[in-house]
Amino acid sequence: MNRLNDIVLWNCVDSSYSFRLNACCSGAIVGDFMYLVGGYNGQKYANNVSVYDIKKNQLKTIYNPLPGRKYHSITEMNGIIYIFGGIGSDSHTILGDFVTLDTNSSDASMQKRNSQNTPCPRYGHSLVSANNSQLLVFGGIDHNKKFLNDFYICASFSNFFYNWKKIDNPNTPSARAFHSSVVMKGRYMIIYGGIFEKKVLNDVFIFDTVNK
């Protein structure tokens, strides 16, 4: 993608392969690599990670022992990919496991991690990283099909043990799922849109992770 006179020009990637089971997956960029985790093709769940080398236009697959999933969320911080929640490969179980993939390590398999005060199992939520030191989870749908607007932050890391804290704020966005969320300038979490029951949302919220 190139920017010319404020016009964004896209280039089609010519390749002899295609990503498999990439519906309902989640992706993260680490350096020159794009990692795609999970996915679903209508019949089968992916229990592997697809790694795309952006510069070399090459694809490799990392297999792991964890079950496949869809509608999960992932983010990257300091070379470590964090995965939380989703719907399990039986199409019914709502997952609440917290998983990491350390791209800095030669062992690139995904590992389940212990955490305290972990957000309840959910799917359709957002997970982002901020300030190179925080993880944030917002919204989604739980096992009772309830739309959530709870907000959790994790800023305590010790030997891959994570301590979550629920943030109570009167200005928290309304309950929603399948929204978009990004972090700008390392500290501002921006939440846009999503759905609530049968309603499509188009509002925008900004959360300052430094001045909470």
PDB file of C-alpha atoms in Angstrom:
ATOM      1  CA  MET A   1       0.000   0.000   0.000  1.00  0.00           C
ATOM      2  CA  ASN A   2       1.390   3.385  -1.037  1.00  0.00           C
ATOM      3  CA  ARG A   3       0.172   6.900  -0.263  1.00  0.00           C
ATOM      4  CA  LEU A   4       0.307   9.359  -3.134  1.00  0.00           C
ATOM      5  CA  ASN A   5      -1.231  12.839  -2.840  1.00  0.00           C
ATOM      6  CA  ASP A   6      -3.492  11.601  -0.021  1.00  0.00           C
ATOM      7  CA  ILE A   7      -4.776   8.765  -2.237  1.00  0.00           C
ATOM      8  CA  VAL A   8      -4.250   5.269  -0.868  1.00  0.00           C
ATOM      9  CA  LEU A   9      -3.229   2.768  -3.542  1.00  0.00           C
ATOM     10  CA  TRP A  10      -3.584  -0.953  -2.814  1.00  0.00           C
ATOM     11  CA  ASN A  11      -1.494  -3.684  -4.421  1.00  0.00           C
ATOM     12  CA  CYS A  12      -2.877  -7.166  -4.979  1.00  0.00           C
ATOM     13  CA  VAL A  13      -0.573  -9.849  -3.576  1.00  0.00           C
ATOM     14  CA  ASP A  14       0.110 -12.471  -6.239  1.00  0.00           C
ATOM     15  CA  SER A  15       0.595 -15.833  -4.550  1.00  0.00           C
ATOM     16  CA  SER A  16       0.115 -19.492  -5.379  1.00  0.00           C
ATOM     17  CA  TYR A  17      -1.421 -20.299  -2.003  1.00  0.00           C
ATOM     18  CA  SER A  18      -4.404 -19.189   0.028  1.00  0.00           C
ATOM     19  CA  PHE A  19      -5.114 -18.985   3.732  1.00  0.00           C
ATOM     20  CA  ARG A  20      -7.276 -21.822   4.938  1.00  0.00           C
ATOM     21  CA  LEU A  21     -10.047 -21.606   7.521  1.00  0.00           C
ATOM     22  CA  ASN A  22      -9.594 -17.851   7.739  1.00  0.00           C
ATOM     23  CA  ALA A  23     -13.217 -16.900   8.437  1.00  0.00           C
ATOM     24  CA  CYS A  24     -13.751 -15.656  12.005  1.00  0.00           C
ATOM     25  CA  CYS A  25     -10.005 -15.676  12.706  1.00  0.00           C
ATOM     26  CA  SER A  26      -7.933 -12.933  14.322  1.00  0.00           C
ATOM     27  CA  GLY A  27      -4.615 -11.495  13.207  1.00  0.00           C
ATOM     28  CA  ALA A  28      -1.684  -9.508  14.546  1.00  0.00           C
ATOM     29  CA  ILE A  29       1.370  -7.888  12.961  1.00  0.00           C
ATOM     30  CA  VAL A  30       4.783  -8.523  14.532  1.00  0.00           C
ATOM     31  CA  GLY A  31       7.587  -6.839  12.612  1.00  0.00           C
ATOM     32  CA  ASP A  32       7.425  -8.062   9.010  1.00  0.00           C
ATOM     33  CA  PHE A  33       5.136 -10.983   9.833  1.00  0.00           C
ATOM     34  CA  MET A  34       1.375 -11.344  10.032  1.00  0.00           C
ATOM     35  CA  TYR A  35       0.080 -14.037  12.390  1.00  0.00           C
ATOM     36  CA  LEU A  36      -3.418 -15.454  11.811  1.00  0.00           C
ATOM     37  CA  VAL A  37      -4.798 -17.483  14.718  1.00  0.00           C
ATOM     38  CA  GLY A  38      -7.766 -19.857  14.565  1.00  0.00           C
ATOM     39  CA  GLY A  39     -10.619 -19.642  12.106  1.00  0.00           C
ATOM     40  CA  TYR A  40     -13.528 -21.606  10.721  1.00  0.00           C
ATOM     41  CA  ASN A  41     -14.742 -22.693   7.290  1.00  0.00           C
ATOM     42  CA  GLY A  42     -18.289 -23.714   8.182  1.00  0.00           C
ATOM     43  CA  GLN A  43     -17.310 -27.277   9.061  1.00  0.00           C
ATOM     44  CA  LYS A  44     -13.843 -27.340  10.586  1.00  0.00           C
ATOM     45  CA  TYR A  45     -11.949 -25.215  13.096  1.00  0.00           C
ATOM     46  CA  ALA A  46      -8.288 -24.372  12.609  1.00  0.00           C
ATOM     47  CA  ASN A  47      -5.934 -25.381  15.419  1.00  0.00           C
ATOM     48  CA  ASN A  48      -2.887 -23.859  13.788  1.00  0.00           C
ATOM     49  CA  VAL A  49      -1.265 -20.464  13.316  1.00  0.00           C
ATOM     50  CA  SER A  50      -0.581 -19.151   9.810  1.00  0.00           C
ATOM     51  CA  VAL A  51       2.484 -16.907   9.594  1.00  0.00           C
ATOM     52  CA  TYR A  52       2.778 -14.700   6.526  1.00  0.00           C
ATOM     53  CA  ASP A  53       6.136 -13.090   5.686  1.00  0.00           C
ATOM     54  CA  ILE A  54       5.068  -9.740   4.236  1.00  0.00           C
ATOM     55  CA  LYS A  55       8.402  -8.923   2.588  1.00  0.00           C
ATOM     56  CA  LYS A  56       9.103 -12.353   1.110  1.00  0.00           C
ATOM     57  CA  ASN A  57       5.456 -13.162   0.329  1.00  0.00           C
ATOM     58  CA  GLN A  58       5.821 -16.569   1.963  1.00  0.00           C
ATOM     59  CA  LEU A  59       3.507 -18.530   4.238  1.00  0.00           C
ATOM     60  CA  LYS A  60       4.256 -21.114   6.902  1.00  0.00           C
ATOM     61  CA  THR A  61       2.097 -22.948   9.404  1.00  0.00           C
ATOM     62  CA  ILE A  62       2.690 -23.504  13.115  1.00  0.00           C
ATOM     63  CA  TYR A  63       0.744 -26.401  14.591  1.00  0.00           C
ATOM     64  CA  ASN A  64      -0.218 -26.389  18.251  1.00  0.00           C
ATOM     65  CA  PRO A  65      -2.067 -28.692  20.660  1.00  0.00           C
ATOM     66  CA  LEU A  66      -4.753 -26.212  21.693  1.00  0.00           C
ATOM     67  CA  PRO A  67      -8.277 -26.552  20.281  1.00  0.00           C
ATOM     68  CA  GLY A  68      -9.439 -24.357  17.429  1.00  0.00           C
ATOM     69  CA  ARG A  69     -11.640 -21.330  17.996  1.00  0.00           C
ATOM     70  CA  LYS A  70     -13.502 -18.461  16.346  1.00  0.00           C
ATOM     71  CA  TYR A  71     -14.661 -14.974  17.367  1.00  0.00           C
ATOM     72  CA  HIS A  72     -11.682 -14.675  19.732  1.00  0.00           C
ATOM     73  CA  SER A  73      -9.483 -11.587  20.030  1.00  0.00           C
ATOM     74  CA  ILE A  74      -5.725 -11.226  19.917  1.00  0.00           C
ATOM     75  CA  THR A  75      -3.177  -8.464  20.343  1.00  0.00           C
ATOM     76  CA  GLU A  76       0.612  -8.142  20.328  1.00  0.00           C
ATOM     77  CA  MET A  77       2.944  -6.567  22.857  1.00  0.00           C
ATOM     78  CA  ASN A  78       6.746  -6.737  22.861  1.00  0.00           C
ATOM     79  CA  GLY A  79       6.753  -9.664  20.440  1.00  0.00           C
ATOM     80  CA  ILE A  80       4.276 -11.730  22.437  1.00  0.00           C
ATOM     81  CA  ILE A  81       0.835 -12.453  20.963  1.00  0.00           C
ATOM     82  CA  TYR A  82      -1.999 -12.663  23.478  1.00  0.00           C
ATOM     83  CA  ILE A  83      -5.198 -14.595  22.735  1.00  0.00           C
ATOM     84  CA  PHE A  84      -8.361 -14.534  24.809  1.00  0.00           C
ATOM     85  CA  GLY A  85     -11.794 -16.113  24.573  1.00  0.00           C
ATOM     86  CA  GLY A  86     -13.850 -17.118  21.559  1.00  0.00           C
ATOM     87  CA  ILE A  87     -16.124 -20.023  20.686  1.00  0.00           C
ATOM     88  CA  GLY A  88     -14.556 -23.484  20.937  1.00  0.00           C
ATOM     89  CA  SER A  89     -14.359 -26.166  18.277  1.00  0.00           C
ATOM     90  CA  ASP A  90     -17.557 -27.841  19.500  1.00  0.00           C
ATOM     91  CA  SER A  91     -19.413 -24.683  18.374  1.00  0.00           C
ATOM     92  CA  HIS A  92     -21.004 -24.367  21.832  1.00  0.00           C
ATOM     93  CA  THR A  93     -18.335 -23.796  24.472  1.00  0.00           C
ATOM     94  CA  ILE A  94     -17.565 -20.155  25.219  1.00  0.00           C
ATOM     95  CA  LEU A  95     -13.865 -19.975  26.017  1.00  0.00           C
ATOM     96  CA  GLY A  96     -12.258 -17.989  28.808  1.00  0.00           C
ATOM     97  CA  ASP A  97      -8.686 -19.208  28.492  1.00  0.00           C
ATOM     98  CA  PHE A  98      -5.754 -16.833  28.262  1.00  0.00           C
ATOM     99  CA  VAL A  99      -3.122 -17.959  25.763  1.00  0.00           C
ATOM    100  CA  THR A 100       0.227 -16.577  24.595  1.00  0.00           C
ATOM    101  CA  LEU A 101       2.466 -17.139  21.608  1.00  0.00           C
ATOM    102  CA  ASP A 102       5.999 -15.813  22.107  1.00  0.00           C
ATOM    103  CA  THR A 103       7.408 -14.886  18.698  1.00  0.00           C
ATOM    104  CA  ASN A 104      10.763 -14.108  20.340  1.00  0.00           C
ATOM    105  CA  SER A 105      11.182 -17.769  21.295  1.00  0.00           C
ATOM    106  CA  SER A 106      12.211 -20.691  19.102  1.00  0.00           C
ATOM    107  CA  ASP A 107       9.292 -22.570  20.637  1.00  0.00           C
ATOM    108  CA  ALA A 108       6.414 -20.827  18.872  1.00  0.00           C
ATOM    109  CA  SER A 109       3.642 -23.056  20.198  1.00  0.00           C
ATOM    110  CA  MET A 110       0.753 -21.458  22.051  1.00  0.00           C
ATOM    111  CA  GLN A 111       0.726 -21.800  25.823  1.00  0.00           C
ATOM    112  CA  LYS A 112      -2.134 -21.447  28.312  1.00  0.00           C
ATOM    113  CA  ARG A 113      -1.310 -18.957  31.067  1.00  0.00           C
ATOM    114  CA  ASN A 114      -2.526 -18.555  34.629  1.00  0.00           C
ATOM    115  CA  SER A 115      -4.290 -15.354  35.541  1.00  0.00           C
ATOM    116  CA  GLN A 116      -6.243 -13.893  38.438  1.00  0.00           C
ATOM    117  CA  ASN A 117      -9.578 -12.051  38.224  1.00  0.00           C
ATOM    118  CA  THR A 118      -9.778 -13.039  34.562  1.00  0.00           C
ATOM    119  CA  PRO A 119     -12.724 -11.625  32.597  1.00  0.00           C
ATOM    120  CA  CYS A 120     -15.561 -14.144  32.206  1.00  0.00           C
ATOM    121  CA  PRO A 121     -15.610 -16.367  29.091  1.00  0.00           C
ATOM    122  CA  ARG A 122     -16.814 -14.433  26.059  1.00  0.00           C
ATOM    123  CA  TYR A 123     -16.671 -13.954  22.314  1.00  0.00           C
ATOM    124  CA  GLY A 124     -16.988 -10.974  19.981  1.00  0.00           C
ATOM    125  CA  HIS A 125     -15.011  -8.828  22.439  1.00  0.00           C
ATOM    126  CA  SER A 126     -11.945  -6.673  21.889  1.00  0.00           C
ATOM    127  CA  LEU A 127      -8.432  -7.137  23.266  1.00  0.00           C
ATOM    128  CA  VAL A 128      -5.756  -4.471  22.808  1.00  0.00           C
ATOM    129  CA  SER A 129      -2.381  -3.542  24.277  1.00  0.00           C
ATOM    130  CA  ALA A 130      -1.249  -0.098  25.429  1.00  0.00           C
ATOM    131  CA  ASN A 131       1.919   1.583  26.718  1.00  0.00           C
ATOM    132  CA  ASN A 132       3.883  -1.642  26.083  1.00  0.00           C
ATOM    133  CA  SER A 133       2.715  -2.697  29.531  1.00  0.00           C
ATOM    134  CA  GLN A 134      -1.070  -3.103  29.599  1.00  0.00           C
ATOM    135  CA  LEU A 135      -3.717  -5.409  28.177  1.00  0.00           C
ATOM    136  CA  LEU A 136      -7.333  -4.278  27.933  1.00  0.00           C
ATOM    137  CA  VAL A 137     -10.505  -6.307  27.337  1.00  0.00           C
ATOM    138  CA  PHE A 138     -13.899  -4.816  26.597  1.00  0.00           C
ATOM    139  CA  GLY A 139     -17.383  -6.125  25.827  1.00  0.00           C
ATOM    140  CA  GLY A 140     -18.457  -9.242  23.981  1.00  0.00           C
ATOM    141  CA  ILE A 141     -21.118 -11.885  24.606  1.00  0.00           C
ATOM    142  CA  ASP A 142     -21.087 -14.422  27.453  1.00  0.00           C
ATOM    143  CA  HIS A 143     -22.415 -17.993  27.684  1.00  0.00           C
ATOM    144  CA  ASN A 144     -25.910 -16.691  28.511  1.00  0.00           C
ATOM    145  CA  LYS A 145     -25.883 -14.700  25.250  1.00  0.00           C
ATOM    146  CA  LYS A 146     -25.734 -11.519  27.305  1.00  0.00           C
ATOM    147  CA  PHE A 147     -24.061  -8.508  25.718  1.00  0.00           C
ATOM    148  CA  LEU A 148     -21.345  -7.144  28.001  1.00  0.00           C
ATOM    149  CA  ASN A 149     -19.909  -3.703  28.697  1.00  0.00           C
ATOM    150  CA  ASP A 150     -17.397  -4.652  31.367  1.00  0.00           C
ATOM    151  CA  PHE A 151     -13.887  -3.291  31.039  1.00  0.00           C
ATOM    152  CA  TYR A 152     -10.769  -5.047  32.319  1.00  0.00           C
ATOM    153  CA  ILE A 153      -7.141  -3.985  32.411  1.00  0.00           C
ATOM    154  CA  CYS A 154      -4.083  -6.121  33.119  1.00  0.00           C
ATOM    155  CA  ALA A 155      -0.889  -4.321  34.081  1.00  0.00           C
ATOM    156  CA  SER A 156       0.697  -6.873  36.407  1.00  0.00           C
ATOM    157  CA  PHE A 157       2.964  -9.441  34.769  1.00  0.00           C
ATOM    158  CA  SER A 158       5.140 -11.854  36.701  1.00  0.00           C
ATOM    159  CA  ASN A 159       6.559 -15.046  35.180  1.00  0.00           C
ATOM    160  CA  PHE A 160       3.606 -15.217  32.794  1.00  0.00           C
ATOM    161  CA  PHE A 161       1.104 -14.795  35.622  1.00  0.00           C
ATOM    162  CA  TYR A 162      -1.419 -12.067  34.906  1.00  0.00           C
ATOM    163  CA  ASN A 163      -3.562 -10.116  37.353  1.00  0.00           C
ATOM    164  CA  TRP A 164      -6.657  -8.452  35.875  1.00  0.00           C
ATOM    165  CA  LYS A 165      -8.582  -5.552  37.374  1.00  0.00           C
ATOM    166  CA  LYS A 166     -12.103  -4.469  36.487  1.00  0.00           C
ATOM    167  CA  ILE A 167     -12.379  -0.760  35.678  1.00  0.00           C
ATOM    168  CA  ASP A 168     -15.557   0.919  36.887  1.00  0.00           C
ATOM    169  CA  ASN A 169     -16.235   4.133  35.020  1.00  0.00           C
ATOM    170  CA  PRO A 170     -19.582   5.916  34.599  1.00  0.00           C
ATOM    171  CA  ASN A 171     -18.627   6.766  31.013  1.00  0.00           C
ATOM    172  CA  THR A 172     -18.003   3.150  29.979  1.00  0.00           C
ATOM    173  CA  PRO A 173     -19.500   2.429  26.532  1.00  0.00           C
ATOM    174  CA  SER A 174     -22.820   0.609  26.376  1.00  0.00           C
ATOM    175  CA  ALA A 175     -22.896  -3.177  26.016  1.00  0.00           C
ATOM    176  CA  ARG A 176     -21.829  -4.425  22.582  1.00  0.00           C
ATOM    177  CA  ALA A 177     -19.997  -7.077  20.618  1.00  0.00           C
ATOM    178  CA  PHE A 178     -18.132  -7.352  17.318  1.00  0.00           C
ATOM    179  CA  HIS A 179     -16.985  -3.745  17.626  1.00  0.00           C
ATOM    180  CA  SER A 180     -13.624  -2.402  16.481  1.00  0.00           C
ATOM    181  CA  SER A 181     -10.927  -1.259  18.861  1.00  0.00           C
ATOM    182  CA  VAL A 182      -7.454   0.192  18.331  1.00  0.00           C
ATOM    183  CA  VAL A 183      -4.844   2.030  20.409  1.00  0.00           C
ATOM    184  CA  MET A 184      -3.355   5.294  19.154  1.00  0.00           C
ATOM    185  CA  LYS A 185      -0.198   7.012  20.383  1.00  0.00           C
ATOM    186  CA  GLY A 186       0.344   4.058  22.698  1.00  0.00           C
ATOM    187  CA  ARG A 187      -2.260   5.180  25.241  1.00  0.00           C
ATOM    188  CA  TYR A 188      -5.665   6.032  23.723  1.00  0.00           C
ATOM    189  CA  MET A 189      -8.010   3.070  23.297  1.00  0.00           C
ATOM    190  CA  ILE A 190     -10.649   3.881  20.676  1.00  0.00           C
ATOM    191  CA  ILE A 191     -13.825   1.793  20.475  1.00  0.00           C
ATOM    192  CA  TYR A 192     -16.134   2.084  17.483  1.00  0.00           C
ATOM    193  CA  GLY A 193     -19.488   0.582  16.590  1.00  0.00           C
ATOM    194  CA  GLY A 194     -20.452  -3.045  17.046  1.00  0.00           C
ATOM    195  CA  ILE A 195     -23.850  -4.605  17.618  1.00  0.00           C
ATOM    196  CA  PHE A 196     -26.233  -4.810  20.559  1.00  0.00           C
ATOM    197  CA  GLU A 197     -28.858  -7.497  20.071  1.00  0.00           C
ATOM    198  CA  LYS A 198     -30.374  -6.474  16.707  1.00  0.00           C
ATOM    199  CA  LYS A 199     -29.095  -2.898  16.747  1.00  0.00           C
ATOM    200  CA  VAL A 200     -26.026  -1.761  14.814  1.00  0.00           C
ATOM    201  CA  LEU A 201     -24.019   0.869  16.704  1.00  0.00           C
ATOM    202  CA  ASN A 202     -22.006   3.732  15.198  1.00  0.00           C
ATOM    203  CA  ASP A 203     -20.749   5.601  18.260  1.00  0.00           C
ATOM    204  CA  VAL A 204     -17.100   6.269  19.179  1.00  0.00           C
ATOM    205  CA  PHE A 205     -15.465   6.169  22.625  1.00  0.00           C
ATOM    206  CA  ILE A 206     -11.924   7.085  23.667  1.00  0.00           C
ATOM    207  CA  PHE A 207     -10.304   5.781  26.840  1.00  0.00           C
ATOM    208  CA  ASP A 208      -7.063   7.327  28.091  1.00  0.00           C
ATOM    209  CA  THR A 209      -5.098   4.468  29.666  1.00  0.00           C
ATOM    210  CA  VAL A 210      -2.745   6.909  31.405  1.00  0.00           C
ATOM    211  CA  ASN A 211      -5.318   9.269  32.958  1.00  0.00           C
ATOM    212  CA  LYS A 212      -8.049   6.758  33.804  1.00  0.00           C
TER     213      LYS A 212
END
